[in-house]
mmCIF file of C-alpha atoms and ligand atoms in Angstrom:
data_model
loop_
_atom_site.group_PDB
_atom_site.id
_atom_site.type_symbol
_atom_site.label_atom_id
_atom_site.label_comp_id
_atom_site.label_asym_id
_atom_site.label_seq_id
_atom_site.Cartn_x
_atom_site.Cartn_y
_atom_site.Cartn_z
ATOM 1 C CA MET A 1 120.146 103.664 64.727
ATOM 2 C CA GLY A 2 116.446 103.366 65.356
ATOM 3 C CA THR A 3 113.661 105.746 64.637
ATOM 4 C CA THR A 4 115.649 108.896 65.437
ATOM 5 C CA HIS A 5 117.162 108.792 61.973
ATOM 6 C CA ASP A 6 114.160 107.769 59.865
ATOM 7 C CA PHE A 7 114.294 111.007 57.898
ATOM 8 C CA LEU A 8 117.842 110.226 56.786
ATOM 9 C CA GLU A 9 116.641 107.318 54.667
ATOM 10 C CA ARG A 10 115.002 109.848 52.357
ATOM 11 C CA CYS A 11 117.520 112.635 52.803
ATOM 12 C CA ASP A 12 119.432 113.153 49.566
ATOM 13 C CA LYS A 13 121.163 116.336 50.723
ATOM 14 C CA LEU A 14 122.511 116.616 54.220
ATOM 15 C CA ALA A 15 124.771 119.042 56.048
ATOM 16 C CA VAL A 16 126.519 117.718 59.131
ATOM 17 C CA MET A 17 127.807 119.843 61.956
ATOM 18 C CA GLY A 18 130.019 118.020 64.386
ATOM 19 C CA GLY A 19 131.476 119.346 67.609
ATOM 20 C CA THR A 20 131.409 118.806 71.329
ATOM 21 C CA PHE A 21 128.630 121.445 71.697
ATOM 22 C CA ASP A 22 129.782 122.015 75.246
ATOM 23 C CA PRO A 23 127.780 124.214 75.135
ATOM 24 C CA ILE A 24 126.008 124.955 71.851
ATOM 25 C CA HIS A 25 126.205 128.697 71.147
ATOM 26 C CA TYR A 26 125.269 131.380 68.626
ATOM 27 C CA GLY A 27 128.500 130.763 66.690
ATOM 28 C CA HIS A 28 127.284 127.259 65.777
ATOM 29 C CA LEU A 29 123.745 128.420 65.047
ATOM 30 C CA ALA A 30 124.792 131.318 62.832
ATOM 31 C CA VAL A 31 126.981 129.050 60.711
ATOM 32 C CA ALA A 32 124.248 126.409 60.466
ATOM 33 C CA GLU A 33 121.738 129.007 59.289
ATOM 34 C CA VAL A 34 124.050 130.359 56.609
ATOM 35 C CA VAL A 35 124.738 126.807 55.404
ATOM 36 C CA MET A 36 121.003 126.145 55.296
ATOM 37 C CA HIS A 37 120.398 129.191 53.105
ATOM 38 C CA LYS A 38 123.425 128.853 50.835
ATOM 39 C CA PHE A 39 123.625 125.108 50.260
ATOM 40 C CA LEU A 40 119.941 124.246 50.685
ATOM 41 C CA PRO A 41 120.368 120.875 52.406
ATOM 42 C CA ARG A 42 117.200 119.112 53.501
ATOM 43 C CA ARG A 43 118.629 118.901 56.995
ATOM 44 C CA VAL A 44 121.406 120.384 59.059
ATOM 45 C CA LEU A 45 122.269 117.559 61.422
ATOM 46 C CA PHE A 46 124.091 118.496 64.620
ATOM 47 C CA ILE A 47 126.102 115.549 65.912
ATOM 48 C CA PRO A 48 127.481 116.044 69.419
ATOM 49 C CA GLY A 49 130.661 114.000 69.616
ATOM 50 C CA GLY A 50 131.928 111.564 72.174
ATOM 51 C CA GLN A 51 135.327 112.179 73.715
ATOM 52 C CA PRO A 52 137.294 114.026 70.981
ATOM 53 C CA PRO A 53 140.081 111.632 69.880
ATOM 54 C CA HIS A 54 142.552 114.474 69.317
ATOM 55 C CA LYS A 55 141.866 115.999 72.743
ATOM 56 C CA PRO A 56 141.989 113.010 75.140
ATOM 57 C CA ASP A 57 142.723 115.199 78.180
ATOM 58 C CA LEU A 58 139.820 117.547 77.620
ATOM 59 C CA THR A 59 136.966 116.949 80.011
ATOM 60 C CA VAL A 60 133.634 117.348 78.300
ATOM 61 C CA SER A 61 130.176 117.309 79.843
ATOM 62 C CA ASP A 62 128.181 114.098 79.779
ATOM 63 C CA GLY A 63 127.049 113.226 76.245
ATOM 64 C CA GLU A 64 123.394 112.893 77.192
ATOM 65 C CA HIS A 65 123.418 116.429 78.606
ATOM 66 C CA ARG A 66 125.137 117.838 75.524
ATOM 67 C CA TYR A 67 122.631 116.050 73.291
ATOM 68 C CA ARG A 68 119.637 117.446 75.193
ATOM 69 C CA MET A 69 121.082 120.925 75.477
ATOM 70 C CA THR A 70 121.737 120.970 71.715
ATOM 71 C CA MET A 71 118.254 119.644 70.987
ATOM 72 C CA SER A 72 116.701 122.351 73.150
ATOM 73 C CA ALA A 73 118.556 125.029 71.176
ATOM 74 C CA VAL A 74 117.813 123.792 67.644
ATOM 75 C CA CYS A 75 114.516 121.918 67.715
ATOM 76 C CA GLU A 76 112.437 125.000 66.959
ATOM 77 C CA THR A 77 114.325 125.723 63.745
ATOM 78 C CA PRO A 78 112.855 123.996 60.673
ATOM 79 C CA GLY A 79 115.368 121.675 59.055
ATOM 80 C CA PHE A 80 117.649 121.433 62.088
ATOM 81 C CA ASP A 81 118.017 118.139 63.894
ATOM 82 C CA VAL A 82 120.326 116.434 66.385
ATOM 83 C CA SER A 83 121.784 112.955 66.188
ATOM 84 C CA ARG A 84 122.763 110.674 69.063
ATOM 85 C CA MET A 85 124.972 108.501 66.880
ATOM 86 C CA GLU A 86 128.312 109.652 68.294
ATOM 87 C CA ILE A 87 127.323 109.918 71.942
ATOM 88 C CA ASP A 88 125.811 106.420 71.790
ATOM 89 C CA ARG A 89 128.996 105.026 70.311
ATOM 90 C CA ASN A 90 131.406 104.127 73.082
ATOM 91 C CA GLY A 91 134.926 105.424 72.816
ATOM 92 C CA PRO A 92 136.340 108.166 70.628
ATOM 93 C CA SER A 93 134.345 109.435 67.671
ATOM 94 C CA TYR A 94 136.100 109.404 64.339
ATOM 95 C CA THR A 95 134.470 111.563 61.696
ATOM 96 C CA VAL A 96 135.242 108.970 59.032
ATOM 97 C CA GLU A 97 133.086 106.428 60.902
ATOM 98 C CA THR A 98 130.257 108.892 61.322
ATOM 99 C CA ILE A 99 130.180 109.901 57.659
ATOM 100 C CA SER A 100 130.444 106.249 56.572
ATOM 101 C CA ALA A 101 127.488 105.396 58.812
ATOM 102 C CA LEU A 102 125.484 108.271 57.332
ATOM 103 C CA ARG A 103 126.378 107.108 53.803
ATOM 104 C CA GLU A 104 124.839 103.747 54.650
ATOM 105 C CA ILE A 105 121.590 105.246 55.897
ATOM 106 C CA CYS A 106 121.095 108.014 53.331
ATOM 107 C CA PRO A 107 120.020 107.172 49.764
ATOM 108 C CA PRO A 108 122.834 106.249 47.358
ATOM 109 C CA ASN A 109 124.426 109.338 45.803
ATOM 110 C CA ALA A 110 123.147 111.550 48.591
ATOM 111 C CA GLU A 111 125.107 114.776 48.854
ATOM 112 C CA ILE A 112 126.680 115.045 52.285
ATOM 113 C CA PHE A 113 128.424 118.210 53.446
ATOM 114 C CA PHE A 114 130.586 118.241 56.536
ATOM 115 C CA ILE A 115 130.925 121.647 58.145
ATOM 116 C CA ILE A 116 134.467 122.092 59.399
ATOM 117 C CA GLY A 117 136.267 124.926 61.190
ATOM 118 C CA ALA A 118 139.368 126.392 59.576
ATOM 119 C CA ASP A 119 141.501 125.154 62.471
ATOM 120 C CA ALA A 120 140.283 121.571 62.075
ATOM 121 C CA LEU A 121 140.668 121.665 58.291
ATOM 122 C CA MET A 122 144.333 122.616 58.635
ATOM 123 C CA GLU A 123 144.892 119.424 60.653
ATOM 124 C CA ILE A 124 142.643 117.102 58.700
ATOM 125 C CA LEU A 125 145.464 115.054 57.202
ATOM 126 C CA SER A 126 146.296 113.841 60.708
ATOM 127 C CA TRP A 127 142.768 112.526 61.252
ATOM 128 C CA GLU A 128 141.876 108.824 61.240
ATOM 129 C CA SER A 129 141.629 107.577 57.606
ATOM 130 C CA ALA A 130 141.904 111.130 56.317
ATOM 131 C CA GLU A 131 142.289 110.163 52.670
ATOM 132 C CA LYS A 132 139.106 108.118 52.768
ATOM 133 C CA LEU A 133 137.237 110.846 54.615
ATOM 134 C CA LEU A 134 138.248 113.475 52.066
ATOM 135 C CA THR A 135 136.383 111.594 49.344
ATOM 136 C CA LEU A 136 133.402 110.473 51.427
ATOM 137 C CA CYS A 137 131.735 113.859 51.603
ATOM 138 C CA GLN A 138 132.054 117.490 50.608
ATOM 139 C CA PHE A 139 133.416 120.015 53.081
ATOM 140 C CA ILE A 140 132.218 123.449 54.030
ATOM 141 C CA ALA A 141 135.125 125.296 55.598
ATOM 142 C CA VAL A 142 134.259 127.994 58.095
ATOM 143 C CA HIS A 143 136.514 130.799 59.283
ATOM 144 C CA ARG A 144 137.441 130.715 62.935
ATOM 145 C CA PRO A 145 138.891 133.500 65.019
ATOM 146 C CA GLY A 146 142.659 133.357 64.751
ATOM 147 C CA TYR A 147 142.723 130.892 61.836
ATOM 148 C CA GLU A 148 142.812 131.844 58.196
ATOM 149 C CA ILE A 149 141.941 129.374 55.487
ATOM 150 C CA GLU A 150 145.042 129.115 53.302
ATOM 151 C CA GLU A 151 144.031 128.898 49.678
ATOM 152 C CA THR A 152 147.159 126.952 48.658
ATOM 153 C CA TYR A 153 146.528 124.358 51.355
ATOM 154 C CA VAL A 154 142.909 123.936 50.270
ATOM 155 C CA GLU A 155 144.019 123.710 46.639
ATOM 156 C CA ASN A 156 146.441 120.931 47.634
ATOM 157 C CA LEU A 157 143.628 118.959 49.284
ATOM 158 C CA ARG A 158 141.518 119.379 46.175
ATOM 159 C CA LYS A 159 144.258 118.426 43.726
ATOM 160 C CA ASN A 160 146.002 115.620 45.582
ATOM 161 C CA TYR A 161 143.096 114.036 47.441
ATOM 162 C CA GLY A 162 140.111 114.801 45.216
ATOM 163 C CA ALA A 163 138.453 116.692 48.040
ATOM 164 C CA VAL A 164 135.511 118.996 47.369
ATOM 165 C CA ILE A 165 135.885 121.979 49.662
ATOM 166 C CA HIS A 166 133.636 125.022 49.736
ATOM 167 C CA VAL A 167 134.890 128.003 51.686
ATOM 168 C CA LEU A 168 132.056 129.696 53.494
ATOM 169 C CA GLU A 169 132.287 133.449 53.541
ATOM 170 C CA GLY A 170 129.986 133.632 56.444
ATOM 171 C CA PRO A 171 129.617 134.734 59.966
ATOM 172 C CA ARG A 172 132.797 135.218 61.927
ATOM 173 C CA LEU A 173 131.374 135.141 65.367
ATOM 174 C CA GLU A 174 134.048 135.301 67.967
ATOM 175 C CA ILE A 175 132.334 133.000 70.414
ATOM 176 C CA SER A 176 134.028 130.005 71.933
ATOM 177 C CA GLY A 177 132.823 127.291 74.247
ATOM 178 C CA THR A 178 135.859 127.919 76.436
ATOM 179 C CA GLU A 179 134.830 131.536 76.950
ATOM 180 C CA ILE A 180 131.271 130.546 77.822
ATOM 181 C CA ARG A 181 132.362 127.855 80.297
ATOM 182 C CA LYS A 182 134.654 130.402 81.934
ATOM 183 C CA ASN A 183 131.782 132.879 82.249
ATOM 184 C CA PHE A 184 129.590 130.219 83.848
ATOM 185 C CA ALA A 185 132.306 129.326 86.340
ATOM 186 C CA GLU A 186 132.853 132.983 87.260
ATOM 187 C CA GLY A 187 129.157 133.756 87.537
ATOM 188 C CA LYS A 188 129.224 136.119 84.547
ATOM 189 C CA PRO A 189 126.331 136.427 82.063
ATOM 190 C CA VAL A 190 126.258 134.320 78.899
ATOM 191 C CA GLY A 191 122.916 135.474 77.510
ATOM 192 C CA GLY A 192 124.425 137.208 74.487
ATOM 193 C CA LEU A 193 126.455 134.152 73.573
ATOM 194 C CA MET A 194 123.969 131.293 73.583
ATOM 195 C CA PRO A 195 120.193 130.718 73.438
ATOM 196 C CA ALA A 196 118.381 131.150 76.762
ATOM 197 C CA VAL A 197 116.869 127.694 76.556
ATOM 198 C CA ALA A 198 120.319 126.077 76.323
ATOM 199 C CA GLU A 199 121.628 128.324 79.103
ATOM 200 C CA ASN A 200 118.744 127.275 81.325
ATOM 201 C CA TYR A 201 119.454 123.663 80.557
ATOM 202 C CA ALA A 202 123.109 124.081 81.480
ATOM 203 C CA ARG A 203 122.304 125.934 84.692
ATOM 204 C CA THR A 204 119.571 123.655 85.954
ATOM 205 C CA HIS A 205 121.908 120.700 85.441
ATOM 206 C CA GLY A 206 124.922 122.533 86.872
ATOM 207 C CA LEU A 207 127.001 121.737 83.797
ATOM 208 C CA PHE A 208 129.710 124.363 83.943
ATOM 209 C CA SER A 209 129.646 125.653 87.450
ATOM 210 C CA THR A 210 130.332 123.987 90.758
ATOM 211 C CA GLN A 211 128.106 126.496 92.488
ATOM 212 C CA GLY A 212 125.401 126.259 89.836
ATOM 213 C CA THR A 213 122.189 125.221 91.470
ATOM 214 C CA GLU A 214 122.975 124.176 95.005
ATOM 215 C CA LEU A 215 121.206 125.827 97.903
ATOM 216 C CA SER A 216 124.397 127.048 99.590
ATOM 217 C CA PRO A 217 124.701 130.055 101.913
ATOM 218 C CA ALA A 218 127.027 131.723 99.371
ATOM 219 C CA ARG A 219 124.478 131.416 96.578
ATOM 220 C CA PHE A 220 121.729 132.547 98.944
ATOM 221 C CA GLU A 221 123.637 135.778 99.595
ATOM 222 C CA LYS A 222 124.268 136.239 95.878
ATOM 223 C CA VAL A 223 120.607 135.832 94.941
ATOM 224 C CA LYS A 224 119.679 138.119 97.848
ATOM 225 C CA SER A 225 121.891 140.898 96.479
ATOM 226 C CA GLN A 226 120.420 140.385 92.997
ATOM 227 C CA LEU A 227 116.934 140.794 94.436
ATOM 228 C CA GLU A 228 117.976 143.903 96.355
ATOM 229 C CA LEU A 229 118.799 145.477 92.988
ATOM 230 C CA ARG A 230 115.661 144.261 91.254
ATOM 231 C CA LEU A 231 113.020 144.863 93.919
ATOM 232 C CA SER A 232 111.853 148.166 95.354
ATOM 233 C CA PRO A 233 113.231 148.942 98.837
ATOM 234 C CA ARG A 234 109.785 148.279 100.289
ATOM 235 C CA ARG A 235 109.419 144.875 98.619
ATOM 236 C CA PHE A 236 112.972 143.894 99.535
ATOM 237 C CA LYS A 237 112.317 144.796 103.179
ATOM 238 C CA HIS A 238 109.188 142.638 103.086
ATOM 239 C CA THR A 239 111.293 139.811 101.634
ATOM 240 C CA LEU A 240 113.864 140.084 104.446
ATOM 241 C CA GLY A 241 111.060 140.063 107.032
ATOM 242 C CA THR A 242 109.511 136.990 105.404
ATOM 243 C CA ILE A 243 112.853 135.160 105.531
ATOM 244 C CA ILE A 244 113.142 135.835 109.294
ATOM 245 C CA GLU A 245 109.600 134.665 110.017
ATOM 246 C CA ALA A 246 109.916 131.614 107.741
ATOM 247 C CA GLU A 247 113.132 130.601 109.481
ATOM 248 C CA LYS A 248 111.487 130.893 112.929
ATOM 249 C CA LEU A 249 108.420 128.940 111.856
ATOM 250 C CA ALA A 250 110.522 126.232 110.204
ATOM 251 C CA ARG A 251 112.550 125.756 113.383
ATOM 252 C CA HIS A 252 109.410 125.681 115.514
ATOM 253 C CA TYR A 253 107.525 123.160 113.379
ATOM 254 C CA GLY A 254 110.536 121.066 112.377
ATOM 255 C CA ALA A 255 110.554 121.925 108.666
ATOM 256 C CA ASP A 256 113.685 122.234 106.503
ATOM 257 C CA VAL A 257 115.055 125.645 107.550
ATOM 258 C CA ASN A 258 117.196 126.142 104.465
ATOM 259 C CA LYS A 259 114.337 125.405 102.078
ATOM 260 C CA ALA A 260 112.080 127.751 104.052
ATOM 261 C CA LYS A 261 114.657 130.540 103.728
ATOM 262 C CA TRP A 262 115.041 129.992 99.971
ATOM 263 C CA ALA A 263 111.290 129.927 99.379
ATOM 264 C CA ALA A 264 110.870 133.105 101.435
ATOM 265 C CA LEU A 265 113.744 134.789 99.604
ATOM 266 C CA LEU A 266 112.172 134.218 96.197
ATOM 267 C CA HIS A 267 108.461 134.195 97.032
ATOM 268 C CA ASP A 268 107.869 137.699 95.649
ATOM 269 C CA CYS A 269 110.558 137.754 92.961
ATOM 270 C CA ALA A 270 107.895 138.233 90.258
ATOM 271 C CA LYS A 271 105.653 140.555 92.269
ATOM 272 C CA GLU A 272 106.940 143.756 90.711
ATOM 273 C CA PHE A 273 106.892 142.630 87.086
ATOM 274 C CA SER A 274 104.650 145.038 85.154
ATOM 275 C CA ALA A 275 101.123 143.873 84.328
ATOM 276 C CA ASP A 276 102.091 143.547 80.662
ATOM 277 C CA LYS A 277 105.124 141.484 81.572
ATOM 278 C CA LYS A 278 102.996 139.221 83.781
ATOM 279 C CA HIS A 279 100.508 138.652 80.943
ATOM 280 C CA THR A 280 103.321 137.927 78.482
ATOM 281 C CA LEU A 281 105.190 135.579 80.814
ATOM 282 C CA CYS A 282 102.033 133.644 81.681
ATOM 283 C CA LYS A 283 101.802 132.771 77.990
ATOM 284 C CA LEU A 284 105.502 132.283 77.394
ATOM 285 C CA TRP A 285 106.008 130.080 80.453
ATOM 286 C CA CYS A 286 102.690 128.231 79.966
ATOM 287 C CA VAL A 287 101.357 129.247 83.390
ATOM 288 C CA PRO A 288 97.761 128.006 83.596
ATOM 289 C CA THR A 289 95.419 130.950 84.102
ATOM 290 C CA ASP A 290 91.676 131.508 84.265
ATOM 291 C CA GLU A 291 89.469 134.531 83.695
ATOM 292 C CA ILE A 292 89.715 135.734 87.285
ATOM 293 C CA MET A 293 93.504 135.530 87.267
ATOM 294 C CA LEU A 294 93.714 137.357 83.948
ATOM 295 C CA SER A 295 91.491 140.178 85.197
ATOM 296 C CA HIS A 296 93.511 140.388 88.448
ATOM 297 C CA ILE A 297 96.869 139.672 86.929
ATOM 298 C CA ASP A 298 98.811 140.495 90.104
ATOM 299 C CA ILE A 299 97.701 137.256 91.748
ATOM 300 C CA THR A 300 99.673 135.308 89.147
ATOM 301 C CA HIS A 301 102.871 136.614 90.769
ATOM 302 C CA SER A 302 103.083 133.518 92.978
ATOM 303 C CA LEU A 303 102.924 131.154 89.983
ATOM 304 C CA LEU A 304 105.252 133.380 87.959
ATOM 305 C CA GLY A 305 107.519 133.622 91.014
ATOM 306 C CA ALA A 306 107.931 129.847 91.056
ATOM 307 C CA GLU A 307 108.714 129.847 87.321
ATOM 308 C CA SER A 308 111.139 132.725 87.720
ATOM 309 C CA ALA A 309 112.837 130.980 90.664
ATOM 310 C CA LYS A 310 113.302 127.938 88.450
ATOM 311 C CA ARG A 311 114.218 129.612 85.169
ATOM 312 C CA GLN A 312 116.046 132.714 86.335
ATOM 313 C CA TYR A 313 117.441 131.832 89.746
ATOM 314 C CA PHE A 314 117.977 128.140 88.949
ATOM 315 C CA VAL A 315 116.200 126.647 91.914
ATOM 316 C CA THR A 316 115.317 123.052 91.086
ATOM 317 C CA ASP A 317 113.855 121.901 94.408
ATOM 318 C CA GLU A 318 110.187 121.080 93.819
ATOM 319 C CA GLU A 319 109.136 121.710 97.436
ATOM 320 C CA ILE A 320 110.542 125.241 97.350
ATOM 321 C CA LEU A 321 108.948 125.982 93.976
ATOM 322 C CA GLN A 322 105.603 124.678 95.163
ATOM 323 C CA ALA A 323 105.700 126.782 98.323
ATOM 324 C CA ILE A 324 106.401 129.901 96.234
ATOM 325 C CA SER A 325 103.594 129.072 93.810
ATOM 326 C CA ARG A 326 101.049 128.640 96.607
ATOM 327 C CA HIS A 327 101.899 131.607 98.834
ATOM 328 C CA THR A 328 99.141 133.925 97.595
ATOM 329 C CA MET A 329 96.174 131.783 96.656
ATOM 330 C CA GLY A 330 96.846 128.765 98.831
ATOM 331 C CA HIS A 331 95.947 125.285 97.679
ATOM 332 C CA ALA A 332 94.157 122.174 98.844
ATOM 333 C CA GLY A 333 96.445 119.801 100.737
ATOM 334 C CA MET A 334 99.243 122.291 101.419
ATOM 335 C CA SER A 335 102.550 120.913 102.733
ATOM 336 C CA LEU A 336 104.160 122.127 105.947
ATOM 337 C CA LEU A 337 106.576 124.252 103.913
ATOM 338 C CA ASP A 338 103.705 125.717 101.843
ATOM 339 C CA LYS A 339 101.917 126.751 105.030
ATOM 340 C CA ILE A 340 105.054 128.201 106.599
ATOM 341 C CA ILE A 341 105.745 130.437 103.598
ATOM 342 C CA MET A 342 102.144 131.613 103.331
ATOM 343 C CA LEU A 343 102.033 132.361 107.067
ATOM 344 C CA ALA A 344 105.445 134.043 107.129
ATOM 345 C CA TYR A 345 104.336 136.231 104.229
ATOM 346 C CA PHE A 346 101.240 137.355 106.165
ATOM 347 C CA ILE A 347 102.786 137.875 109.615
ATOM 348 C CA GLU A 348 106.080 139.556 108.807
ATOM 349 C CA PRO A 349 105.999 142.999 110.432
HETATM 350 FE FE1 LIG B 401 103.445 137.658 97.248
#
């Protein structure tokens, strides 16, 4: 299992949260936090699964992506960690194998809690080696929308299988991965449902949307209408003029016309952020600044524009981002596209 699980060798109290995490959302995080505070494990370990054995037809995103997206969402929380053990295992992931593997790594007599949704608990007897699993760890049962935890059923598991089951009276967040994936596909917002960092990860890797990050004419028009709302009429008019000039220059000098149009479209997307917002975002987005830039904060709008294009409009093309970042202050060794955007910006009527 390598160095990623070194801490487990000393972990005598562990809570495990399994799931596809496709994507990770506030429902998962809220439950994990309540478990952390109520049960006081040393770690809450998120384990993104491989292909779920009981849902063979379900298409899930690539395991590596789900691992990284989950890591991005939890790594800032003390005590939270993510394990690769299921995604690195080929084939279906059986919980009994995962918990057995953890038992072997953790100290003897370690307390292991497996966090389980009410819906999954009701089906647990159909799981691989269920009877063994029920004695391998303790369970923390969590309410799920539409599923009640039946006390008689839980009592049966306790009495007949020796299971230790804690029912968590905790958050009942009505968030589902299905709903979030649907929102992505339909271009609806998901910001209230999942952490921004995980959303950005999903968008920049086009996880849930076929029209996620590509530089298509349809997405160009969509971003253009977003900017029309967000920019002043004057700034939007300047943007339209810059697109026309950039397109002409790109054709004339043999540059990539589509990239020139995208760079022109977004070159001033951060221009009208307030001075306070520019200062804050320079710090938050780790934009390198110096004294002159900080005392003339408006000139950071080109660097912030490139960050905003990447983080908020999901442009991943490095040439476009560079051209946006250089359009105000220029740079040594500018590319053809850099020069076209800077020139278009100056000459548009
Ligand atoms: Fe500008």
